[in-house]
Tab-separated table of C-alpha atoms in Angstrom:
chain	number	residue	atom	x	y	z
A	272	MET	CA	-22.236	-2.213	-41.576
A	273	THR	CA	-24.419	-4.794	-39.625
A	274	ALA	CA	-25.688	-7.740	-41.470
A	275	VAL	CA	-28.947	-9.054	-40.243
A	276	LEU	CA	-28.903	-12.797	-38.884
A	277	SER	CA	-31.221	-15.236	-40.226
A	278	ARG	CA	-33.265	-16.390	-37.300
A	279	GLY	CA	-36.329	-19.332	-37.629
A	280	ARG	CA	-35.892	-20.603	-41.078
A	281	SER	CA	-32.904	-23.164	-41.562
A	282	ASP	CA	-32.823	-22.369	-45.361
A	283	ALA	CA	-32.317	-18.579	-45.092
A	284	PRO	CA	-29.107	-17.217	-46.115
A	285	VAL	CA	-26.336	-16.751	-42.969
A	286	ARG	CA	-24.504	-13.577	-43.265
A	287	SER	CA	-21.576	-12.491	-41.484
A	288	VAL	CA	-20.143	-9.367	-39.702
A	289	PRO	CA	-17.478	-7.473	-41.152
A	290	GLY	CA	-14.343	-8.483	-39.948
A	291	ARG	CA	-15.708	-11.582	-37.996
A	292	PRO	CA	-15.531	-15.275	-39.450
A	293	ALA	CA	-18.549	-16.465	-40.690
A	294	PRO	CA	-21.168	-18.694	-38.563
A	295	ARG	CA	-21.233	-22.290	-39.297
A	296	ARG	CA	-24.638	-23.538	-39.882
A	297	ARG	CA	-25.120	-26.250	-37.258
A	298	PRO	CA	-26.452	-29.336	-39.131
A	299	THR	CA	-29.909	-30.906	-38.451
A	300	VAL	CA	-29.202	-34.154	-36.582
A	301	ALA	CA	-32.237	-34.230	-34.424
A	302	PRO	CA	-34.599	-35.808	-36.828
A	303	THR	CA	-32.020	-38.405	-38.130
A	304	TRP	CA	-32.420	-40.024	-34.501
A	305	PHE	CA	-36.158	-40.419	-34.439
A	306	LEU	CA	-35.158	-43.064	-37.512
A	307	LEU	CA	-33.017	-45.136	-35.206
A	308	PRO	CA	-35.789	-47.019	-33.525
A	309	ALA	CA	-37.426	-47.898	-36.871
A	310	LEU	CA	-34.098	-49.129	-38.317
A	311	VAL	CA	-33.007	-51.023	-35.198
A	312	VAL	CA	-36.520	-52.876	-35.239
A	313	TYR	CA	-36.278	-53.348	-39.257
A	314	ALA	CA	-32.637	-54.688	-39.084
A	315	LEU	CA	-33.557	-57.202	-36.377
A	316	VAL	CA	-36.946	-58.393	-37.995
A	317	VAL	CA	-35.884	-58.199	-41.674
A	318	LEU	CA	-32.423	-57.760	-42.548
A	319	TYR	CA	-30.795	-60.195	-40.052
A	320	PRO	CA	-33.086	-62.966	-40.919
A	321	SER	CA	-32.576	-62.627	-44.097
A	322	LEU	CA	-29.028	-62.690	-44.617
A	323	ALA	CA	-28.779	-65.366	-41.707
A	324	GLY	CA	-30.996	-67.410	-43.507
A	325	SER	CA	-29.421	-66.881	-46.972
A	326	VAL	CA	-26.477	-69.306	-45.514
A	327	LEU	CA	-28.406	-71.909	-45.764
A	328	ALA	CA	-28.360	-71.989	-49.684
A	329	PHE	CA	-24.578	-72.813	-49.384
A	330	THR	CA	-25.277	-75.967	-47.356
A	331	ASP	CA	-27.151	-79.783	-47.758
A	332	ARG	CA	-29.334	-78.873	-44.604
A	333	SER	CA	-32.337	-81.553	-44.717
A	334	GLY	CA	-35.034	-81.559	-42.071
A	335	PHE	CA	-33.496	-81.250	-38.506
A	336	ASP	CA	-30.144	-82.441	-39.837
A	337	PRO	CA	-27.677	-79.150	-39.781
A	338	GLY	CA	-26.096	-79.976	-43.105
A	339	GLU	CA	-22.405	-79.296	-44.468
A	340	TRP	CA	-21.101	-76.440	-46.443
A	341	VAL	CA	-21.529	-77.398	-50.056
A	342	GLY	CA	-20.752	-73.872	-51.485
A	343	LEU	CA	-22.578	-73.482	-55.049
A	344	ALA	CA	-23.689	-77.064	-55.260
A	345	ASN	CA	-27.527	-76.148	-54.939
A	346	PHE	CA	-27.305	-73.683	-57.542
A	347	GLU	CA	-25.610	-75.993	-59.641
A	348	LYS	CA	-28.690	-78.423	-59.135
A	349	LEU	CA	-31.013	-75.575	-59.550
A	350	LEU	CA	-29.591	-75.153	-63.222
A	351	ARG	CA	-30.243	-78.940	-63.989
A	352	ASP	CA	-33.635	-79.216	-62.475
A	353	ASP	CA	-36.135	-79.578	-65.238
A	354	ALA	CA	-39.264	-78.474	-62.780
A	355	ALA	CA	-37.166	-75.372	-61.782
A	356	ARG	CA	-36.454	-74.256	-65.290
A	357	ALA	CA	-40.103	-75.087	-66.499
A	358	ALA	CA	-41.173	-72.431	-63.166
A	359	LEU	CA	-38.661	-70.104	-64.479
A	360	THR	CA	-39.835	-69.856	-67.505
A	361	ASN	CA	-43.841	-69.882	-66.140
A	362	THR	CA	-42.861	-67.001	-63.681
A	363	VAL	CA	-41.248	-64.721	-66.764
A	364	ALA	CA	-44.175	-65.807	-68.804
A	365	VAL	CA	-46.835	-64.606	-66.083
A	366	ALA	CA	-44.853	-61.275	-65.124
A	367	VAL	CA	-44.721	-60.222	-68.430
A	368	VAL	CA	-48.503	-60.582	-69.267
A	369	ILE	CA	-49.767	-59.494	-66.167
A	370	THR	CA	-48.016	-56.218	-66.033
A	371	VAL	CA	-48.545	-55.539	-69.543
A	372	VAL	CA	-52.428	-56.449	-69.526
A	373	GLN	CA	-53.023	-55.056	-65.894
A	374	THR	CA	-51.556	-51.976	-66.570
A	375	THR	CA	-53.047	-51.433	-69.848
A	376	LEU	CA	-56.730	-52.249	-68.240
A	377	GLY	CA	-56.024	-50.102	-64.953
A	378	LEU	CA	-55.289	-47.129	-67.160
A	379	LEU	CA	-58.264	-47.534	-69.316
A	380	LEU	CA	-60.424	-47.767	-66.557
A	381	ALA	CA	-58.690	-44.878	-64.958
A	382	LEU	CA	-59.238	-42.862	-68.067
A	383	ALA	CA	-62.882	-43.789	-68.422
A	384	LEU	CA	-63.943	-43.342	-64.684
A	385	ASN	CA	-61.935	-39.826	-64.513
A	386	SER	CA	-64.523	-38.427	-66.762
A	387	ALA	CA	-67.942	-37.096	-65.872
A	388	ILE	CA	-69.739	-40.383	-66.571
A	389	ARG	CA	-72.791	-41.149	-64.084
A	390	ALA	CA	-72.182	-43.375	-61.185
A	391	ARG	CA	-68.477	-43.256	-61.804
A	392	ASN	CA	-68.018	-43.145	-57.666
A	393	LEU	CA	-70.316	-46.585	-57.682
A	394	MET	CA	-67.859	-48.075	-60.654
A	395	ARG	CA	-64.592	-47.226	-58.968
A	396	THR	CA	-65.742	-48.621	-55.786
A	397	LEU	CA	-66.911	-51.993	-57.848
A	398	PHE	CA	-63.641	-52.411	-59.552
A	399	PHE	CA	-61.621	-51.424	-56.577
A	400	ALA	CA	-63.767	-54.325	-54.204
A	401	PRO	CA	-62.109	-57.312	-55.356
A	402	MET	CA	-58.710	-55.780	-53.897
A	403	MET	CA	-60.155	-56.152	-50.223
A	404	LEU	CA	-60.346	-60.136	-50.612
A	405	SER	CA	-57.419	-62.097	-49.699
A	406	PRO	CA	-55.592	-63.633	-52.434
A	407	ILE	CA	-56.717	-67.297	-50.907
A	408	ILE	CA	-60.141	-66.132	-50.749
A	409	VAL	CA	-59.852	-64.951	-54.449
A	410	GLY	CA	-58.181	-68.105	-55.433
A	411	LEU	CA	-61.321	-70.450	-53.622
A	412	LEU	CA	-63.407	-68.424	-55.290
A	413	TRP	CA	-62.212	-68.450	-59.136
A	414	GLN	CA	-61.553	-72.377	-58.618
A	415	TYR	CA	-65.488	-72.842	-58.010
A	416	ILE	CA	-66.153	-70.325	-61.359
A	417	TYR	CA	-63.926	-72.660	-63.238
A	418	THR	CA	-65.300	-75.906	-61.959
A	419	PRO	CA	-66.684	-78.033	-65.054
A	420	GLY	CA	-70.278	-77.476	-65.326
A	421	GLY	CA	-69.643	-74.559	-62.777
A	422	PRO	CA	-70.618	-70.748	-63.117
A	423	LEU	CA	-68.479	-69.930	-66.352
A	424	ASP	CA	-69.327	-72.923	-68.205
A	425	SER	CA	-72.944	-72.420	-67.684
A	426	THR	CA	-72.891	-68.613	-68.744
A	427	LEU	CA	-71.098	-69.845	-71.891
A	428	GLU	CA	-73.572	-72.565	-72.608
A	429	GLY	CA	-76.601	-70.087	-71.844
A	430	LEU	CA	-74.833	-67.705	-74.633
A	431	GLY	CA	-74.694	-70.420	-77.081
A	432	LEU	CA	-71.066	-70.674	-76.893
A	433	GLY	CA	-70.820	-74.180	-74.923
A	434	PHE	CA	-68.019	-75.407	-77.754
A	435	LEU	CA	-65.819	-73.227	-75.718
A	436	THR	CA	-66.251	-74.957	-72.125
A	437	ARG	CA	-63.425	-77.048	-71.206
A	438	SER	CA	-61.336	-78.260	-68.041
A	439	TRP	CA	-60.088	-74.677	-67.168
A	440	LEU	CA	-57.577	-76.006	-64.564
A	441	GLY	CA	-56.812	-79.144	-66.126
A	442	SER	CA	-55.819	-78.724	-69.245
A	443	ASP	CA	-52.612	-76.479	-71.092
A	444	GLY	CA	-54.425	-73.288	-70.569
A	445	ALA	CA	-54.675	-73.575	-66.796
A	446	LEU	CA	-52.010	-71.139	-66.327
A	447	TRP	CA	-53.797	-68.318	-68.330
A	448	ALA	CA	-57.073	-69.172	-66.326
A	449	ILE	CA	-54.883	-68.303	-63.309
A	450	VAL	CA	-53.776	-65.467	-64.491
A	451	ALA	CA	-56.750	-64.088	-65.873
A	452	SER	CA	-58.259	-64.260	-61.967
A	453	ILE	CA	-55.076	-62.600	-60.612
A	454	ILE	CA	-55.572	-59.366	-63.349
A	455	TRP	CA	-59.380	-59.465	-62.005
A	456	HIS	CA	-57.905	-59.182	-58.356
A	457	HIS	CA	-55.334	-56.473	-58.773
A	458	VAL	CA	-56.503	-54.102	-61.496
A	459	GLY	CA	-58.213	-52.421	-58.858
A	460	ILE	CA	-55.116	-50.896	-57.539
A	461	VAL	CA	-53.698	-49.606	-60.625
A	462	MET	CA	-56.953	-48.042	-61.657
A	463	ALA	CA	-56.844	-46.308	-58.499
A	464	ILE	CA	-53.182	-45.415	-59.011
A	465	TYR	CA	-53.687	-43.903	-62.183
A	466	LEU	CA	-56.554	-42.009	-61.070
A	467	ALA	CA	-54.741	-40.266	-58.439
A	468	GLY	CA	-52.206	-39.504	-61.306
A	469	LEU	CA	-55.065	-38.074	-63.497
A	470	GLN	CA	-56.579	-35.878	-60.948
A	471	SER	CA	-53.026	-33.961	-60.016
A	472	ILE	CA	-52.990	-32.986	-63.811
A	473	PRO	CA	-54.051	-29.377	-63.916
A	474	PRO	CA	-56.975	-29.491	-66.630
A	475	GLU	CA	-55.490	-25.999	-67.870
A	476	LEU	CA	-52.782	-28.017	-69.653
A	477	THR	CA	-55.624	-30.326	-71.444
A	478	GLU	CA	-57.882	-27.304	-72.120
A	479	ALA	CA	-54.741	-25.278	-73.696
A	480	ALA	CA	-54.224	-28.265	-75.771
A	481	GLN	CA	-57.655	-28.740	-76.948
A	482	VAL	CA	-57.853	-24.708	-77.700
A	483	ASP	CA	-54.955	-25.574	-79.947
A	484	GLY	CA	-56.885	-28.403	-82.041
A	485	ALA	CA	-55.655	-31.311	-80.443
A	486	GLY	CA	-58.073	-34.470	-80.151
A	487	ALA	CA	-58.508	-36.548	-77.708
A	488	VAL	CA	-55.830	-39.079	-78.663
A	489	ARG	CA	-53.406	-36.202	-79.244
A	490	ARG	CA	-54.365	-35.045	-75.799
A	491	PHE	CA	-53.750	-38.100	-73.950
A	492	TRP	CA	-50.411	-39.154	-75.940
A	493	TYR	CA	-48.658	-35.678	-75.616
A	494	VAL	CA	-49.950	-33.995	-72.295
A	495	THR	CA	-51.642	-36.860	-70.319
A	496	ARG	CA	-49.351	-39.676	-70.992
A	497	PRO	CA	-46.059	-37.851	-69.857
A	498	LEU	CA	-47.490	-36.499	-66.780
A	499	LEU	CA	-48.506	-40.061	-65.711
A	500	GLY	CA	-44.698	-41.284	-65.953
A	501	GLN	CA	-44.482	-41.490	-62.024
A	502	SER	CA	-47.834	-43.400	-61.722
A	503	THR	CA	-46.656	-45.622	-64.385
A	504	THR	CA	-43.280	-46.155	-62.618
A	505	ILE	CA	-45.091	-46.957	-59.504
A	506	VAL	CA	-47.727	-49.257	-61.059
A	507	ILE	CA	-45.184	-51.342	-63.204
A	508	ALA	CA	-42.729	-52.075	-60.085
A	509	LEU	CA	-45.310	-53.011	-57.830
A	510	THR	CA	-46.773	-55.567	-60.407
A	511	LEU	CA	-43.439	-56.729	-61.545
A	512	THR	CA	-42.814	-57.525	-58.082
A	513	ALA	CA	-45.958	-59.129	-57.082
A	514	SER	CA	-46.018	-61.280	-60.436
A	515	PHE	CA	-42.607	-62.514	-60.035
A	516	LYS	CA	-43.594	-63.752	-56.056
A	517	LEU	CA	-47.108	-65.226	-57.199
A	518	PHE	CA	-47.870	-68.368	-54.888
A	519	ASP	CA	-51.378	-68.206	-53.441
A	520	GLN	CA	-53.302	-68.660	-56.346
A	521	MET	CA	-51.406	-71.043	-58.113
A	522	PHE	CA	-50.981	-73.181	-54.553
A	523	VAL	CA	-54.854	-72.869	-53.962
A	524	MET	CA	-56.247	-73.457	-57.411
A	525	THR	CA	-53.861	-76.268	-58.931
A	526	GLY	CA	-51.216	-76.949	-56.613
A	527	GLY	CA	-48.767	-76.286	-59.491
A	528	GLY	CA	-50.404	-78.679	-61.785
A	529	PRO	CA	-51.414	-80.552	-64.299
A	530	GLY	CA	-47.747	-81.606	-64.386
A	531	VAL	CA	-45.525	-78.524	-64.137
A	532	SER	CA	-47.741	-76.225	-66.124
A	533	THR	CA	-48.591	-73.836	-63.396
A	534	GLN	CA	-45.460	-74.109	-61.474
A	535	THR	CA	-43.910	-70.721	-60.324
A	536	LEU	CA	-40.316	-70.379	-58.725
A	537	SER	CA	-42.334	-69.708	-55.342
A	538	LEU	CA	-44.563	-72.610	-55.300
A	539	VAL	CA	-40.899	-75.124	-56.470
A	540	MET	CA	-39.568	-72.935	-53.494
A	541	TYR	CA	-42.147	-74.000	-51.007
A	542	GLN	CA	-42.626	-77.679	-51.860
A	543	GLN	CA	-38.608	-77.932	-51.910
A	544	ALA	CA	-38.343	-76.421	-48.394
A	545	PHE	CA	-41.555	-77.331	-46.579
A	546	VAL	CA	-42.896	-80.466	-48.485
A	547	TYR	CA	-39.615	-82.398	-49.137
A	548	GLY	CA	-37.521	-80.711	-46.411
A	549	GLU	CA	-34.715	-79.558	-48.670
A	550	TYR	CA	-34.064	-76.217	-46.729
A	551	GLY	CA	-30.770	-76.056	-48.167
A	552	TYR	CA	-31.877	-76.145	-51.888
A	553	GLY	CA	-35.399	-74.155	-51.427
A	554	THR	CA	-33.486	-71.553	-49.888
A	555	ALA	CA	-31.316	-71.266	-52.633
A	556	ILE	CA	-34.362	-71.162	-54.826
A	557	ALA	CA	-35.245	-68.206	-52.929
A	558	LEU	CA	-31.644	-66.595	-53.131
A	559	VAL	CA	-32.203	-66.764	-56.630
A	560	LEU	CA	-35.433	-65.568	-57.418
A	561	THR	CA	-34.763	-62.609	-55.171
A	562	MET	CA	-31.867	-61.459	-57.101
A	563	ILE	CA	-33.912	-61.682	-60.093
A	564	VAL	CA	-36.815	-59.533	-58.592
A	565	ALA	CA	-33.982	-57.057	-57.479
A	566	ALA	CA	-32.338	-57.094	-60.941
A	567	VAL	CA	-35.550	-56.647	-62.789
A	568	VAL	CA	-37.150	-53.853	-60.734
A	569	PHE	CA	-33.457	-52.253	-60.981
A	570	VAL	CA	-33.351	-51.910	-64.695
A	571	GLN	CA	-37.157	-51.283	-64.878
A	572	LEU	CA	-37.263	-48.251	-62.353
A	573	SER	CA	-33.887	-47.006	-64.321
A	574	ILE	CA	-36.031	-47.001	-67.614
A	575	THR	CA	-39.151	-45.460	-66.426
A	576	ARG	CA	-37.947	-42.764	-64.421
A	577	ARG	CA	-36.406	-41.217	-67.683
A	578	GLY	CA	-39.554	-40.691	-69.020
A	579	GLU	CA	-40.871	-38.835	-65.661
A	580	HIS	CA	-42.540	-35.384	-66.087
A	581	GLN	CA	-43.221	-33.269	-63.307
A	582	VAL	CA	-46.591	-31.439	-63.302
């Protein structure tokens, strides 16, 4: 009995002729070679400079002085540095607040603009538009808004809320004033990701739940929310990564002041390396920041992926 040998599709079963050894499936190697040029460029442009630069973290290089090998001295200095510890506290607090608030607002906007309200396309464009601006432009714009006697203070006084006016970027609340501008800048991309997730959910599922008597809250919690697991994983990973690396708005709007109230690890790293010329110490801060971001995102992905459901 002659077996039919599969031709064309590589995933079709391969049958052997009785009395003859079964033919071996040839591994598909060709597509892998197409990745090689990109991998080589990535290794030369990203991996090698990163690994070579990380060596500076174990030296006391300063300015044009190549420095000497000091081992873990820079990391010990980091643990004793009050400014660095304050910057780490600010960085963690900002990352947590931005992730929670931005994810919640983005989800609420997506749910509202996924409904059949009028002008929803215009509203989607308006909320996404700030993403088209660079962080520097956003920082300068909000610095003007927060100017004493500026647009924000004038609006509050016009509403009879003049008692709320203050030096927005010159007080202890400067950090949260900057956080508000960052959320305004990035909430549009979170909304867009959630909108894509909502539109991928078959309407039959929510209709079936509605027929069974589930209200809007129950439909969201038991049908929509689980199917948005992948979108939530992406949103939280992107937001956490960007929040830990915040630099532009802090640098433009306050430069880390007043005092160290708006310092972040990225800003301290920049100051140590490019202002004071302490390249070894600055690289050590960058290395610690990289490990923190990698660890946080790894844990976050491990947790959020457990709750993902396929549509």
